[in-house]
PDB file of C-alpha atoms in Angstrom:
ATOM      1  CA  MET A   1     -31.457 187.849 310.554  1.00 98.00           C
ATOM      2  CA  VAL A   2     -32.425 188.479 314.163  1.00 98.00           C
ATOM      3  CA  TYR A   3     -32.715 192.032 315.453  1.00 98.00           C
ATOM      4  CA  VAL A   4     -32.621 192.868 319.163  1.00 98.00           C
ATOM      5  CA  LEU A   5     -34.017 196.318 319.944  1.00 98.00           C
ATOM      6  CA  LEU A   6     -31.962 198.425 322.349  1.00 98.00           C
ATOM      7  CA  GLY A   7     -33.517 201.468 323.959  1.00 97.00           C
ATOM      8  CA  GLY A   8     -31.969 203.409 326.827  1.00 98.00           C
ATOM      9  CA  GLY A   9     -32.629 201.628 330.116  1.00 98.00           C
ATOM     10  CA  PHE A  10     -32.868 198.119 328.628  1.00 98.00           C
ATOM     11  CA  GLU A  11     -32.332 195.149 330.953  1.00 98.00           C
ATOM     12  CA  GLU A  12     -28.770 194.011 330.275  1.00 98.00           C
ATOM     13  CA  MET A  13     -29.147 190.304 331.103  1.00 98.00           C
ATOM     14  CA  GLU A  14     -32.106 190.046 328.744  1.00 98.00           C
ATOM     15  CA  ALA A  15     -30.217 191.726 325.901  1.00 98.00           C
ATOM     16  CA  ILE A  16     -26.831 190.055 326.295  1.00 98.00           C
ATOM     17  CA  ALA A  17     -27.527 186.423 327.254  1.00 98.00           C
ATOM     18  CA  PRO A  18     -29.954 185.632 324.398  1.00 98.00           C
ATOM     19  CA  VAL A  19     -27.678 187.280 321.821  1.00 98.00           C
ATOM     20  CA  ASP A  20     -24.665 185.338 323.088  1.00 98.00           C
ATOM     21  CA  ILE A  21     -26.637 182.080 322.934  1.00 98.00           C
ATOM     22  CA  MET A  22     -28.027 182.727 319.445  1.00 98.00           C
ATOM     23  CA  ARG A  23     -24.593 183.696 318.106  1.00 98.00           C
ATOM     24  CA  ARG A  24     -23.099 180.499 319.600  1.00 98.00           C
ATOM     25  CA  ALA A  25     -25.746 178.630 317.587  1.00 98.00           C
ATOM     26  CA  GLY A  26     -24.569 180.383 314.416  1.00 98.00           C
ATOM     27  CA  PHE A  27     -27.314 182.960 313.926  1.00 98.00           C
ATOM     28  CA  ASP A  28     -26.706 186.423 312.547  1.00 98.00           C
ATOM     29  CA  VAL A  29     -27.939 188.676 315.348  1.00 98.00           C
ATOM     30  CA  LYS A  30     -27.722 192.450 315.372  1.00 98.00           C
ATOM     31  CA  TYR A  31     -28.430 195.006 318.053  1.00 98.00           C
ATOM     32  CA  ALA A  32     -30.694 197.742 316.661  1.00 98.00           C
ATOM     33  CA  GLY A  33     -30.148 200.973 318.565  1.00 98.00           C
ATOM     34  CA  ILE A  34     -32.762 203.575 319.343  1.00 98.00           C
ATOM     35  CA  GLY A  35     -31.415 207.116 319.555  1.00 95.00           C
ATOM     36  CA  GLY A  36     -27.752 206.423 318.839  1.00 95.00           C
ATOM     37  CA  ASP A  37     -25.187 203.687 318.501  1.00 96.00           C
ATOM     38  CA  MET A  38     -24.085 203.527 322.164  1.00 98.00           C
ATOM     39  CA  ILE A  39     -27.047 202.511 324.322  1.00 98.00           C
ATOM     40  CA  THR A  40     -26.851 202.323 328.119  1.00 98.00           C
ATOM     41  CA  GLY A  41     -28.939 199.816 330.020  1.00 98.00           C
ATOM     42  CA  GLY A  42     -30.718 200.233 333.314  1.00 97.00           C
ATOM     43  CA  ASN A  43     -27.701 199.044 335.300  1.00 97.00           C
ATOM     44  CA  GLY A  44     -25.118 201.212 333.559  1.00 98.00           C
ATOM     45  CA  ILE A  45     -23.776 198.728 330.989  1.00 98.00           C
ATOM     46  CA  THR A  46     -23.383 200.310 327.559  1.00 98.00           C
ATOM     47  CA  LEU A  47     -23.698 198.282 324.357  1.00 98.00           C
ATOM     48  CA  LYS A  48     -22.781 199.331 320.845  1.00 98.00           C
ATOM     49  CA  ALA A  49     -25.606 198.919 318.371  1.00 98.00           C
ATOM     50  CA  ASP A  50     -24.783 197.163 315.098  1.00 98.00           C
ATOM     51  CA  VAL A  51     -27.394 199.147 313.209  1.00 98.00           C
ATOM     52  CA  ALA A  52     -29.801 202.003 313.836  1.00 98.00           C
ATOM     53  CA  VAL A  53     -33.361 200.806 314.360  1.00 98.00           C
ATOM     54  CA  ALA A  54     -34.387 202.870 311.316  1.00 97.00           C
ATOM     55  CA  ASP A  55     -31.944 200.834 309.189  1.00 97.00           C
ATOM     56  CA  ILE A  56     -33.288 197.370 310.009  1.00 97.00           C
ATOM     57  CA  SER A  57     -33.600 195.277 306.855  1.00 96.00           C
ATOM     58  CA  LEU A  58     -37.232 194.285 307.284  1.00 97.00           C
ATOM     59  CA  ASP A  59     -37.279 191.888 304.337  1.00 96.00           C
ATOM     60  CA  ASN A  60     -34.385 189.887 305.832  1.00 97.00           C
ATOM     61  CA  MET A  61     -35.762 189.811 309.383  1.00 98.00           C
ATOM     62  CA  ASP A  62     -36.559 186.342 310.732  1.00 98.00           C
ATOM     63  CA  MET A  63     -37.152 187.469 314.318  1.00 98.00           C
ATOM     64  CA  ILE A  64     -37.365 190.632 316.361  1.00 98.00           C
ATOM     65  CA  VAL A  65     -36.463 190.491 320.061  1.00 98.00           C
ATOM     66  CA  LEU A  66     -37.542 192.997 322.706  1.00 98.00           C
ATOM     67  CA  PRO A  67     -35.555 192.946 325.945  1.00 98.00           C
ATOM     68  CA  GLY A  68     -37.287 194.289 329.019  1.00 97.00           C
ATOM     69  CA  GLY A  69     -36.311 196.967 331.454  1.00 96.00           C
ATOM     70  CA  ASN A  70     -38.875 199.703 331.943  1.00 91.00           C
ATOM     71  CA  GLY A  71     -36.664 202.355 330.370  1.00 96.00           C
ATOM     72  CA  GLY A  72     -35.885 200.183 327.365  1.00 97.00           C
ATOM     73  CA  VAL A  73     -39.523 199.280 326.809  1.00 98.00           C
ATOM     74  CA  LYS A  74     -40.544 202.945 327.072  1.00 97.00           C
ATOM     75  CA  SER A  75     -37.829 203.833 324.529  1.00 98.00           C
ATOM     76  CA  ILE A  76     -39.124 201.190 322.132  1.00 98.00           C
ATOM     77  CA  GLY A  77     -42.695 202.418 322.588  1.00 98.00           C
ATOM     78  CA  LYS A  78     -41.685 206.005 321.753  1.00 98.00           C
ATOM     79  CA  SER A  79     -39.709 205.063 318.625  1.00 98.00           C
ATOM     80  CA  GLU A  80     -41.703 205.138 315.407  1.00 98.00           C
ATOM     81  CA  ALA A  81     -39.019 203.085 313.631  1.00 98.00           C
ATOM     82  CA  ALA A  82     -39.049 200.424 316.370  1.00 98.00           C
ATOM     83  CA  LEU A  83     -42.839 200.227 316.372  1.00 98.00           C
ATOM     84  CA  ASN A  84     -42.849 199.974 312.574  1.00 98.00           C
ATOM     85  CA  ALA A  85     -40.373 197.073 312.721  1.00 98.00           C
ATOM     86  CA  ILE A  86     -42.492 195.257 315.324  1.00 98.00           C
ATOM     87  CA  LYS A  87     -45.653 195.828 313.275  1.00 98.00           C
ATOM     88  CA  TYR A  88     -43.874 194.600 310.138  1.00 98.00           C
ATOM     89  CA  ALA A  89     -42.863 191.403 311.949  1.00 98.00           C
ATOM     90  CA  TYR A  90     -46.422 190.928 313.177  1.00 98.00           C
ATOM     91  CA  GLU A  91     -48.046 191.579 309.801  1.00 98.00           C
ATOM     92  CA  ASN A  92     -45.544 189.461 307.862  1.00 98.00           C
ATOM     93  CA  GLY A  93     -45.450 186.292 309.949  1.00 98.00           C
ATOM     94  CA  ARG A  94     -42.035 186.814 311.541  1.00 98.00           C
ATOM     95  CA  PHE A  95     -41.118 185.539 314.988  1.00 98.00           C
ATOM     96  CA  ILE A  96     -41.617 188.054 317.804  1.00 98.00           C
ATOM     97  CA  ALA A  97     -39.887 187.549 321.156  1.00 98.00           C
ATOM     98  CA  ALA A  98     -40.267 189.678 324.280  1.00 98.00           C
ATOM     99  CA  ILE A  99     -39.129 189.270 327.858  1.00 98.00           C
ATOM    100  CA  CYS A 100     -39.846 190.897 331.225  1.00 98.00           C
ATOM    101  CA  ALA A 101     -41.759 194.167 330.721  1.00 98.00           C
ATOM    102  CA  ALA A 102     -41.631 193.956 326.906  1.00 98.00           C
ATOM    103  CA  PRO A 103     -44.654 191.629 326.460  1.00 98.00           C
ATOM    104  CA  THR A 104     -46.770 194.454 327.886  1.00 97.00           C
ATOM    105  CA  LEU A 105     -45.856 196.568 324.854  1.00 98.00           C
ATOM    106  CA  LEU A 106     -46.999 193.764 322.542  1.00 98.00           C
ATOM    107  CA  GLY A 107     -50.236 193.640 324.534  1.00 97.00           C
ATOM    108  CA  LYS A 108     -50.753 197.386 324.135  1.00 97.00           C
ATOM    109  CA  LEU A 109     -50.244 196.959 320.390  1.00 97.00           C
ATOM    110  CA  GLY A 110     -53.011 194.322 320.331  1.00 97.00           C
ATOM    111  CA  MET A 111     -50.686 191.524 319.248  1.00 98.00           C
ATOM    112  CA  LEU A 112     -51.222 189.098 322.132  1.00 98.00           C
ATOM    113  CA  LYS A 113     -54.975 188.492 321.839  1.00 97.00           C
ATOM    114  CA  GLY A 114     -55.476 184.805 322.624  1.00 97.00           C
ATOM    115  CA  ILE A 115     -51.726 184.166 322.871  1.00 98.00           C
ATOM    116  CA  ARG A 116     -50.277 182.304 325.866  1.00 98.00           C
ATOM    117  CA  ALA A 117     -47.568 184.535 327.343  1.00 98.00           C
ATOM    118  CA  VAL A 118     -45.597 185.472 330.444  1.00 98.00           C
ATOM    119  CA  CYS A 119     -44.030 188.702 331.649  1.00 98.00           C
ATOM    120  CA  TYR A 120     -42.413 190.211 334.710  1.00 98.00           C
ATOM    121  CA  PRO A 121     -44.434 189.147 337.775  1.00 97.00           C
ATOM    122  CA  GLY A 122     -47.045 191.743 338.667  1.00 96.00           C
ATOM    123  CA  MET A 123     -47.386 193.106 335.115  1.00 96.00           C
ATOM    124  CA  GLU A 124     -49.760 190.399 333.857  1.00 96.00           C
ATOM    125  CA  ASP A 125     -52.752 192.752 333.630  1.00 94.00           C
ATOM    126  CA  ASP A 126     -50.768 194.940 331.222  1.00 94.00           C
ATOM    127  CA  MET A 127     -50.545 192.141 328.608  1.00 94.00           C
ATOM    128  CA  SER A 128     -53.888 193.112 327.058  1.00 93.00           C
ATOM    129  CA  GLY A 129     -55.641 190.119 325.540  1.00 95.00           C
ATOM    130  CA  ALA A 130     -52.943 187.575 326.417  1.00 97.00           C
ATOM    131  CA  ILE A 131     -53.620 184.320 328.220  1.00 97.00           C
ATOM    132  CA  PHE A 132     -51.260 184.342 331.202  1.00 97.00           C
ATOM    133  CA  ALA A 133     -49.309 181.065 331.093  1.00 97.00           C
ATOM    134  CA  GLY A 134     -48.523 180.940 334.819  1.00 94.00           C
ATOM    135  CA  ASN A 135     -45.310 180.970 336.800  1.00 94.00           C
ATOM    136  CA  VAL A 136     -42.993 179.634 334.083  1.00 97.00           C
ATOM    137  CA  LYS A 137     -39.767 181.114 332.721  1.00 98.00           C
ATOM    138  CA  THR A 138     -40.596 180.998 329.018  1.00 98.00           C
ATOM    139  CA  VAL A 139     -43.506 180.291 326.714  1.00 98.00           C
ATOM    140  CA  ARG A 140     -43.825 179.753 323.001  1.00 98.00           C
ATOM    141  CA  ASP A 141     -47.194 180.167 321.348  1.00 98.00           C
ATOM    142  CA  GLY A 142     -46.931 179.956 317.581  1.00 98.00           C
ATOM    143  CA  ARG A 143     -44.522 182.640 316.440  1.00 97.00           C
ATOM    144  CA  PHE A 144     -44.503 184.423 319.808  1.00 98.00           C
ATOM    145  CA  VAL A 145     -41.897 183.720 322.480  1.00 98.00           C
ATOM    146  CA  THR A 146     -42.139 185.419 325.861  1.00 98.00           C
ATOM    147  CA  GLY A 147     -39.955 185.310 328.948  1.00 98.00           C
ATOM    148  CA  GLN A 148     -40.575 186.152 332.568  1.00 98.00           C
ATOM    149  CA  ALA A 149     -37.659 188.202 333.936  1.00 98.00           C
ATOM    150  CA  PRO A 150     -33.856 188.659 333.917  1.00 98.00           C
ATOM    151  CA  GLY A 151     -33.422 185.285 335.621  1.00 97.00           C
ATOM    152  CA  ALA A 152     -35.038 183.620 332.612  1.00 98.00           C
ATOM    153  CA  ALA A 153     -32.621 185.151 330.080  1.00 98.00           C
ATOM    154  CA  VAL A 154     -30.670 181.943 329.411  1.00 98.00           C
ATOM    155  CA  ASP A 155     -33.827 179.826 329.092  1.00 98.00           C
ATOM    156  CA  PHE A 156     -35.235 182.518 326.801  1.00 98.00           C
ATOM    157  CA  GLY A 157     -32.127 182.468 324.605  1.00 98.00           C
ATOM    158  CA  LEU A 158     -32.154 178.672 324.379  1.00 98.00           C
ATOM    159  CA  LEU A 159     -35.826 178.697 323.404  1.00 98.00           C
ATOM    160  CA  LEU A 160     -35.081 181.264 320.683  1.00 98.00           C
ATOM    161  CA  VAL A 161     -32.463 178.896 319.230  1.00 98.00           C
ATOM    162  CA  GLU A 162     -34.965 176.036 319.363  1.00 98.00           C
ATOM    163  CA  VAL A 163     -37.601 178.152 317.602  1.00 98.00           C
ATOM    164  CA  LEU A 164     -35.212 179.387 314.904  1.00 98.00           C
ATOM    165  CA  LYS A 165     -33.560 176.008 314.277  1.00 98.00           C
ATOM    166  CA  ASP A 166     -34.444 173.004 316.423  1.00 97.00           C
ATOM    167  CA  LYS A 167     -34.162 171.415 319.864  1.00 97.00           C
ATOM    168  CA  ALA A 168     -30.861 169.706 318.986  1.00 98.00           C
ATOM    169  CA  ALA A 169     -29.232 173.077 318.258  1.00 96.00           C
ATOM    170  CA  ALA A 170     -30.458 174.456 321.587  1.00 97.00           C
ATOM    171  CA  GLU A 171     -29.224 171.347 323.422  1.00 97.00           C
ATOM    172  CA  LYS A 172     -25.808 171.677 321.756  1.00 97.00           C
ATOM    173  CA  VAL A 173     -25.401 175.257 323.007  1.00 97.00           C
ATOM    174  CA  ASN A 174     -26.775 174.252 326.394  1.00 96.00           C
ATOM    175  CA  GLY A 175     -24.186 171.468 326.650  1.00 95.00           C
ATOM    176  CA  PHE A 176     -21.410 173.869 325.737  1.00 94.00           C
ATOM    177  CA  ILE A 177     -22.332 176.480 328.331  1.00 95.00           C
ATOM    178  CA  TYR A 178     -23.131 173.857 331.022  1.00 94.00           C
ATOM    179  CA  TYR A 179     -26.366 175.566 331.931  1.00 90.00           C
ATOM    180  CA  LYS A 180     -28.556 172.624 332.904  1.00 74.00           C
TER     181      LYS A 180
END
């Protein structure tokens, strides 16, 4: 099970594109809402959460995904249930993915020490302990996947499929959507 955390003000491209791509690859992906079941992103698009963040099935979680958007990241950082889910993933060897501003939250939690990562340009100093990977769209370092910005959302989603299954699965989805 993959859970994508949705807090008010999330970046829509980073929440929708990766979920679409992972579902095309056959993964069970659920939006976990913070503060309700209808969550509005930073650009006014509202998504319906599949589950409340407090109801995430931690034992069945394979990956947790944090979209960016300053409002969304702040919402995640203020939610005890969201932080507990992220900490559970970290402490139990689950995959953790974050894009745009969200890697900065992982840095603040001390999870990126010695990990190669990217984030929204200009926020690199906020990824405490991370090794900035340069001007690339996505990076995988062990069980961490990070993405740069909204424009990297498709690459990010394809990398998540590759991490969860394999390169052939990602290439199959890529061929279907005619991305590259």
